[in-house]
mmCIF file of C-alpha atoms in Angstrom:
data_model
loop_
_atom_site.group_PDB
_atom_site.id
_atom_site.type_symbol
_atom_site.label_atom_id
_atom_site.label_comp_id
_atom_site.label_asym_id
_atom_site.label_seq_id
_atom_site.Cartn_x
_atom_site.Cartn_y
_atom_site.Cartn_z
ATOM 1 C CA MET A 1 0.086 0.156 -0.023
ATOM 2 C CA SER A 2 0.861 3.886 -0.459
ATOM 3 C CA ASP A 3 1.668 6.146 2.416
ATOM 4 C CA GLY A 4 0.926 8.961 0.740
ATOM 5 C CA ARG A 5 4.622 10.000 -0.414
ATOM 6 C CA VAL A 6 5.533 10.649 -3.885
ATOM 7 C CA SER A 7 7.711 8.534 -5.458
ATOM 8 C CA VAL A 8 11.287 10.857 -5.183
ATOM 9 C CA VAL A 9 12.981 10.963 -8.574
ATOM 10 C CA SER A 10 14.924 13.978 -8.290
ATOM 11 C CA LYS A 11 16.672 15.421 -5.377
ATOM 12 C CA VAL A 12 14.057 17.226 -2.957
ATOM 13 C CA ALA A 13 15.311 21.381 -2.000
ATOM 14 C CA VAL A 14 13.235 24.004 0.522
ATOM 15 C CA VAL A 15 14.119 27.651 -0.480
ATOM 16 C CA THR A 16 12.725 30.295 1.907
ATOM 17 C CA GLY A 17 12.160 32.921 0.700
ATOM 18 C CA ALA A 18 11.083 32.133 -2.241
ATOM 19 C CA GLY A 19 8.532 34.352 -2.979
ATOM 20 C CA SER A 20 11.100 37.170 -4.526
ATOM 21 C CA GLY A 21 14.503 38.121 -5.720
ATOM 22 C CA ILE A 22 17.322 35.739 -4.817
ATOM 23 C CA GLY A 23 14.654 32.938 -3.552
ATOM 24 C CA ARG A 24 12.774 33.123 -6.837
ATOM 25 C CA ALA A 25 15.187 33.349 -8.663
ATOM 26 C CA THR A 26 16.789 29.788 -7.051
ATOM 27 C CA ALA A 27 13.724 27.916 -7.123
ATOM 28 C CA LEU A 28 12.930 28.192 -10.287
ATOM 29 C CA GLU A 29 16.754 27.146 -11.490
ATOM 30 C CA LEU A 30 16.321 24.374 -9.488
ATOM 31 C CA LEU A 31 13.124 23.251 -10.626
ATOM 32 C CA GLU A 32 14.615 23.876 -14.560
ATOM 33 C CA ALA A 33 17.649 21.499 -13.135
ATOM 34 C CA GLY A 34 15.193 19.028 -12.309
ATOM 35 C CA TRP A 35 14.589 19.461 -8.636
ATOM 36 C CA SER A 36 11.399 19.041 -6.633
ATOM 37 C CA VAL A 37 11.495 22.118 -4.750
ATOM 38 C CA VAL A 38 9.576 23.006 -1.596
ATOM 39 C CA LEU A 39 8.509 26.887 -1.982
ATOM 40 C CA ALA A 40 8.194 28.405 1.705
ATOM 41 C CA GLY A 41 7.869 32.306 2.613
ATOM 42 C CA ARG A 42 5.321 34.024 4.317
ATOM 43 C CA ARG A 43 3.238 35.699 1.700
ATOM 44 C CA ALA A 44 1.266 32.915 -0.201
ATOM 45 C CA GLU A 45 0.224 34.549 -3.285
ATOM 46 C CA ALA A 46 3.668 35.957 -4.089
ATOM 47 C CA LEU A 47 4.704 31.415 -3.345
ATOM 48 C CA ALA A 48 1.809 30.933 -6.245
ATOM 49 C CA GLU A 49 3.403 33.413 -8.586
ATOM 50 C CA THR A 50 6.636 31.962 -8.478
ATOM 51 C CA ALA A 51 5.167 28.668 -9.347
ATOM 52 C CA ARG A 52 3.252 29.543 -12.089
ATOM 53 C CA LEU A 53 6.299 31.085 -13.559
ATOM 54 C CA ALA A 54 7.623 27.663 -12.765
ATOM 55 C CA GLY A 55 5.969 26.871 -15.859
ATOM 56 C CA GLY A 56 5.883 22.829 -16.960
ATOM 57 C CA GLY A 57 6.788 19.710 -14.979
ATOM 58 C CA PRO A 58 5.229 18.820 -11.537
ATOM 59 C CA PRO A 59 3.920 21.813 -9.632
ATOM 60 C CA ALA A 60 5.993 23.218 -6.904
ATOM 61 C CA PRO A 61 4.149 23.236 -3.328
ATOM 62 C CA VAL A 62 4.038 25.665 -1.566
ATOM 63 C CA VAL A 63 4.106 26.546 1.615
ATOM 64 C CA PRO A 64 3.328 30.296 3.663
ATOM 65 C CA THR A 65 5.854 29.745 6.426
ATOM 66 C CA ASP A 66 7.270 32.905 8.810
ATOM 67 C CA VAL A 67 10.842 31.135 9.390
ATOM 68 C CA ALA A 68 10.959 33.293 12.772
ATOM 69 C CA ASP A 69 7.993 31.187 14.242
ATOM 70 C CA PRO A 70 9.257 27.821 15.388
ATOM 71 C CA ASP A 71 6.245 26.082 14.976
ATOM 72 C CA GLN A 72 5.442 26.833 10.902
ATOM 73 C CA VAL A 73 9.381 26.049 10.753
ATOM 74 C CA ASP A 74 8.338 22.342 12.330
ATOM 75 C CA ALA A 75 5.272 22.263 10.191
ATOM 76 C CA LEU A 76 7.345 23.657 6.657
ATOM 77 C CA PHE A 77 9.769 20.149 7.509
ATOM 78 C CA ALA A 78 6.959 18.204 8.569
ATOM 79 C CA ALA A 79 4.832 18.467 5.358
ATOM 80 C CA VAL A 80 8.533 18.040 3.790
ATOM 81 C CA ARG A 81 8.679 14.300 5.694
ATOM 82 C CA GLU A 82 5.200 13.901 4.529
ATOM 83 C CA ARG A 83 5.695 14.552 1.105
ATOM 84 C CA PHE A 84 8.809 13.533 0.196
ATOM 85 C CA GLY A 85 10.360 11.922 3.347
ATOM 86 C CA ARG A 86 13.599 12.883 2.762
ATOM 87 C CA ILE A 87 15.596 16.271 2.047
ATOM 88 C CA ASP A 88 18.614 16.898 -0.286
ATOM 89 C CA LEU A 89 18.737 20.845 -0.225
ATOM 90 C CA LEU A 90 17.832 23.874 2.141
ATOM 91 C CA PHE A 91 18.449 26.968 0.549
ATOM 92 C CA ASN A 92 18.716 29.618 4.033
ATOM 93 C CA ASN A 93 17.517 32.927 2.030
ATOM 94 C CA ALA A 94 14.548 34.546 4.021
ATOM 95 C CA GLY A 95 16.139 37.387 5.160
ATOM 96 C CA SER A 96 15.326 41.431 5.695
ATOM 97 C CA PHE A 97 17.212 44.333 5.455
ATOM 98 C CA GLY A 98 15.229 46.376 7.889
ATOM 99 C CA PRO A 99 14.282 50.106 7.806
ATOM 100 C CA ARG A 100 16.215 51.866 5.875
ATOM 101 C CA GLY A 101 17.713 55.647 6.462
ATOM 102 C CA VAL A 102 17.598 54.949 10.253
ATOM 103 C CA ALA A 103 20.751 55.964 12.053
ATOM 104 C CA LEU A 104 22.087 53.857 14.908
ATOM 105 C CA ALA A 105 20.963 55.752 17.452
ATOM 106 C CA ASP A 106 17.314 56.060 16.375
ATOM 107 C CA LEU A 107 17.175 52.255 16.113
ATOM 108 C CA ARG A 108 14.061 51.035 17.943
ATOM 109 C CA HIS A 109 14.778 47.989 19.432
ATOM 110 C CA GLU A 110 11.479 46.392 17.612
ATOM 111 C CA ASP A 111 13.541 47.109 14.249
ATOM 112 C CA TRP A 112 16.701 45.184 15.689
ATOM 113 C CA ARG A 113 14.554 42.034 17.042
ATOM 114 C CA ALA A 114 12.425 41.964 13.554
ATOM 115 C CA VAL A 115 15.716 41.826 11.847
ATOM 116 C CA VAL A 116 17.598 39.500 13.803
ATOM 117 C CA ASP A 117 14.113 37.074 14.237
ATOM 118 C CA THR A 118 14.148 36.688 10.546
ATOM 119 C CA ASN A 119 17.996 36.943 9.087
ATOM 120 C CA LEU A 120 19.682 34.770 12.539
ATOM 121 C CA THR A 121 17.115 33.015 14.464
ATOM 122 C CA GLY A 122 14.857 31.905 11.317
ATOM 123 C CA ALA A 123 17.705 30.965 9.503
ATOM 124 C CA PHE A 124 19.229 28.893 12.585
ATOM 125 C CA LEU A 125 15.769 27.802 12.931
ATOM 126 C CA CYS A 126 15.628 26.253 9.730
ATOM 127 C CA ALA A 127 18.691 24.853 9.313
ATOM 128 C CA GLN A 128 18.490 22.815 13.036
ATOM 129 C CA ALA A 129 15.250 20.941 10.903
ATOM 130 C CA ALA A 130 16.658 20.433 7.934
ATOM 131 C CA PHE A 131 19.683 19.220 9.989
ATOM 132 C CA ARG A 132 17.417 16.939 12.025
ATOM 133 C CA LEU A 133 15.816 15.543 8.845
ATOM 134 C CA MET A 134 18.549 14.748 6.989
ATOM 135 C CA ARG A 135 20.514 13.101 9.898
ATOM 136 C CA ASP A 136 17.662 11.059 10.307
ATOM 137 C CA GLN A 137 17.172 9.999 6.887
ATOM 138 C CA ASP A 138 18.210 7.100 4.501
ATOM 139 C CA PRO A 139 20.719 7.541 2.460
ATOM 140 C CA GLN A 140 21.751 9.965 5.410
ATOM 141 C CA GLY A 141 22.964 13.610 4.929
ATOM 142 C CA GLY A 142 22.536 16.615 2.814
ATOM 143 C CA ARG A 143 22.786 20.458 1.893
ATOM 144 C CA ILE A 144 22.426 23.476 3.395
ATOM 145 C CA ILE A 145 23.540 26.855 1.586
ATOM 146 C CA ASN A 146 23.081 29.702 3.540
ATOM 147 C CA SER A 147 22.596 33.283 2.376
ATOM 148 C CA GLY A 148 24.898 35.720 3.214
ATOM 149 C CA SER A 149 25.937 38.687 2.222
ATOM 150 C CA VAL A 150 28.999 41.440 1.259
ATOM 151 C CA SER A 151 27.843 43.438 4.157
ATOM 152 C CA ALA A 152 29.132 41.399 6.746
ATOM 153 C CA HIS A 153 32.059 41.926 5.441
ATOM 154 C CA THR A 154 32.164 46.258 4.360
ATOM 155 C CA PRO A 155 28.906 47.699 5.623
ATOM 156 C CA ARG A 156 26.962 50.341 4.227
ATOM 157 C CA PRO A 157 25.883 52.984 6.927
ATOM 158 C CA ASP A 158 22.879 52.933 9.025
ATOM 159 C CA SER A 159 22.683 49.147 8.582
ATOM 160 C CA VAL A 160 23.609 47.930 11.788
ATOM 161 C CA ALA A 161 20.753 45.120 12.521
ATOM 162 C CA TYR A 162 21.660 43.514 8.386
ATOM 163 C CA THR A 163 25.720 43.436 9.043
ATOM 164 C CA ALA A 164 25.575 41.955 12.449
ATOM 165 C CA THR A 165 23.215 39.180 11.568
ATOM 166 C CA LYS A 166 24.840 38.800 8.542
ATOM 167 C CA HIS A 167 27.892 38.466 10.491
ATOM 168 C CA ALA A 168 26.159 35.769 12.639
ATOM 169 C CA VAL A 169 25.232 33.631 9.872
ATOM 170 C CA THR A 170 28.660 32.835 8.518
ATOM 171 C CA GLY A 171 29.493 31.554 12.462
ATOM 172 C CA LEU A 172 26.225 29.617 11.792
ATOM 173 C CA THR A 173 27.361 28.702 8.886
ATOM 174 C CA LYS A 174 31.043 27.198 10.374
ATOM 175 C CA SER A 175 28.932 25.615 13.047
ATOM 176 C CA LEU A 176 26.582 23.550 11.206
ATOM 177 C CA SER A 177 29.747 22.495 8.494
ATOM 178 C CA LEU A 178 31.691 20.760 11.585
ATOM 179 C CA ASP A 179 28.803 19.621 13.228
ATOM 180 C CA GLY A 180 27.403 18.429 10.348
ATOM 181 C CA ARG A 181 30.437 15.908 8.526
ATOM 182 C CA ARG A 182 29.437 13.022 10.945
ATOM 183 C CA TYR A 183 26.191 12.767 9.265
ATOM 184 C CA GLY A 184 27.290 13.667 5.713
ATOM 185 C CA ILE A 185 25.957 17.234 5.867
ATOM 186 C CA ALA A 186 27.353 19.734 3.902
ATOM 187 C CA CYS A 187 26.948 23.565 4.911
ATOM 188 C CA GLY A 188 28.051 26.440 2.642
ATOM 189 C CA GLN A 189 27.292 29.771 2.628
ATOM 190 C CA ILE A 190 26.384 32.265 -0.728
ATOM 191 C CA ASP A 191 28.024 36.126 -0.154
ATOM 192 C CA VAL A 192 25.987 38.407 -2.646
ATOM 193 C CA GLY A 193 26.213 41.822 -3.636
ATOM 194 C CA ASN A 194 24.186 43.732 -6.099
ATOM 195 C CA ALA A 195 21.640 41.265 -7.179
ATOM 196 C CA ALA A 196 19.193 42.995 -8.760
ATOM 197 C CA THR A 197 15.812 42.660 -6.843
ATOM 198 C CA GLY A 198 13.768 44.912 -5.228
ATOM 199 C CA MET A 199 15.902 45.073 -2.354
ATOM 200 C CA THR A 200 18.421 46.902 -4.861
ATOM 201 C CA GLU A 201 16.551 48.669 -7.459
ATOM 202 C CA ARG A 202 17.075 52.219 -6.061
ATOM 203 C CA MET A 203 20.628 51.214 -6.279
ATOM 204 C CA PRO A 204 21.468 52.649 -10.021
ATOM 205 C CA ALA A 205 19.505 55.558 -9.007
ATOM 206 C CA GLY A 206 22.144 56.490 -6.193
ATOM 207 C CA VAL A 207 22.551 55.421 -3.015
ATOM 208 C CA ARG A 208 25.086 57.007 -0.016
ATOM 209 C CA GLN A 209 28.406 56.217 0.576
ATOM 210 C CA ALA A 210 30.569 55.794 3.292
ATOM 211 C CA ASN A 211 31.711 59.280 3.037
ATOM 212 C CA GLY A 212 28.500 60.362 2.712
ATOM 213 C CA GLU A 213 27.921 61.188 -0.910
ATOM 214 C CA VAL A 214 25.343 59.828 -2.609
ATOM 215 C CA ALA A 215 26.579 57.387 -6.004
ATOM 216 C CA ALA A 216 25.171 55.196 -8.326
ATOM 217 C CA GLU A 217 26.154 51.675 -8.278
ATOM 218 C CA PRO A 218 26.293 49.028 -10.786
ATOM 219 C CA VAL A 219 24.198 45.762 -9.843
ATOM 220 C CA MET A 220 23.973 41.795 -11.545
ATOM 221 C CA ASP A 221 21.296 39.910 -12.448
ATOM 222 C CA VAL A 222 19.765 38.087 -10.085
ATOM 223 C CA ALA A 223 20.265 35.064 -12.191
ATOM 224 C CA ASP A 224 23.654 34.891 -12.267
ATOM 225 C CA VAL A 225 23.447 33.916 -7.760
ATOM 226 C CA ALA A 226 21.065 31.364 -8.757
ATOM 227 C CA ARG A 227 22.858 29.479 -10.983
ATOM 228 C CA THR A 228 26.187 29.555 -8.310
ATOM 229 C CA VAL A 229 23.721 28.236 -5.922
ATOM 230 C CA ARG A 230 22.804 25.837 -8.590
ATOM 231 C CA HIS A 231 26.328 24.995 -9.110
ATOM 232 C CA MET A 232 26.890 24.819 -4.761
ATOM 233 C CA ALA A 233 24.028 22.401 -4.916
ATOM 234 C CA SER A 234 25.088 20.101 -7.835
ATOM 235 C CA LEU A 235 27.912 19.026 -6.080
ATOM 236 C CA PRO A 236 28.223 15.511 -4.010
ATOM 237 C CA LEU A 237 28.577 15.703 -0.403
ATOM 238 C CA GLU A 238 32.579 14.793 -0.600
ATOM 239 C CA ALA A 239 32.604 18.825 -1.790
ATOM 240 C CA ASN A 240 31.655 21.711 -0.780
ATOM 241 C CA VAL A 241 31.895 25.345 -1.461
ATOM 242 C CA GLN A 242 32.478 26.515 2.087
ATOM 243 C CA PHE A 243 31.922 30.638 1.055
ATOM 244 C CA ALA A 244 31.012 31.862 -2.641
ATOM 245 C CA THR A 245 30.986 35.498 -3.133
ATOM 246 C CA VAL A 246 28.955 36.735 -5.872
ATOM 247 C CA MET A 247 28.762 40.352 -6.505
ATOM 248 C CA ALA A 248 28.966 43.261 -9.171
ATOM 249 C CA THR A 249 32.345 43.651 -10.899
ATOM 250 C CA ALA A 250 32.274 47.226 -10.602
ATOM 251 C CA MET A 251 30.522 47.965 -7.093
ATOM 252 C CA PRO A 252 32.298 49.995 -4.653
ATOM 253 C CA TYR A 253 33.368 46.838 -2.292
ATOM 254 C CA ILE A 254 37.046 46.410 -3.337
ATOM 255 C CA GLY A 255 39.466 48.637 -2.102
ATOM 256 C CA ARG A 256 38.387 51.940 -2.767
ATOM 257 C CA GLY A 257 36.024 51.122 -5.253
#
């Protein structure tokens, strides 16, 4: 008798923040490559649009999830276990920049907490749930790719919450890599700079620089980020891209810009 699970022909991925930007682009890239992809994010309508954009092939399951809510994260991975019986990849991508243009001295506690809850606690909760499933499944193992940022290395003005959480994500990545070794769980991180998404749409028109001036910044196609995640995900578990940086070539990041 059937246990209700679908027949697993392709590898199974969970993409958080799949309703827009890097998450949507990566989900579509993986679907095109033949993965089964579970779309997670807070906005059901945006997730449904991602699924629609995928076109042909088996429909991508949509699971509305606030990654900062432990119960919702547990429900997400329970749904993955029920439908597929395993997980091969978590792209831990959901994130928030927080309020823009707010000086450090004026940042409200609730705004700081909201960014920490999404970018750090949410990443931990999803990684922990994926880790448990990867550890217990047969065959054992899987891969977690965390979404970092070049801001962890070179912050922008008035970005303390975002920058601090992306620093913390690097620590999460290293700990997951170490703790996952005995279970065949690989963990890497992609640090992105100026991918063309809703978060960066203001950059070509000019954004404030460290010296106080406003300058236009180049952006790159978000598809280039998605292709990099796909490459990282396609490696055998015996190999791992520990850290990758993908950025607009001419953005003011290296040296003095």
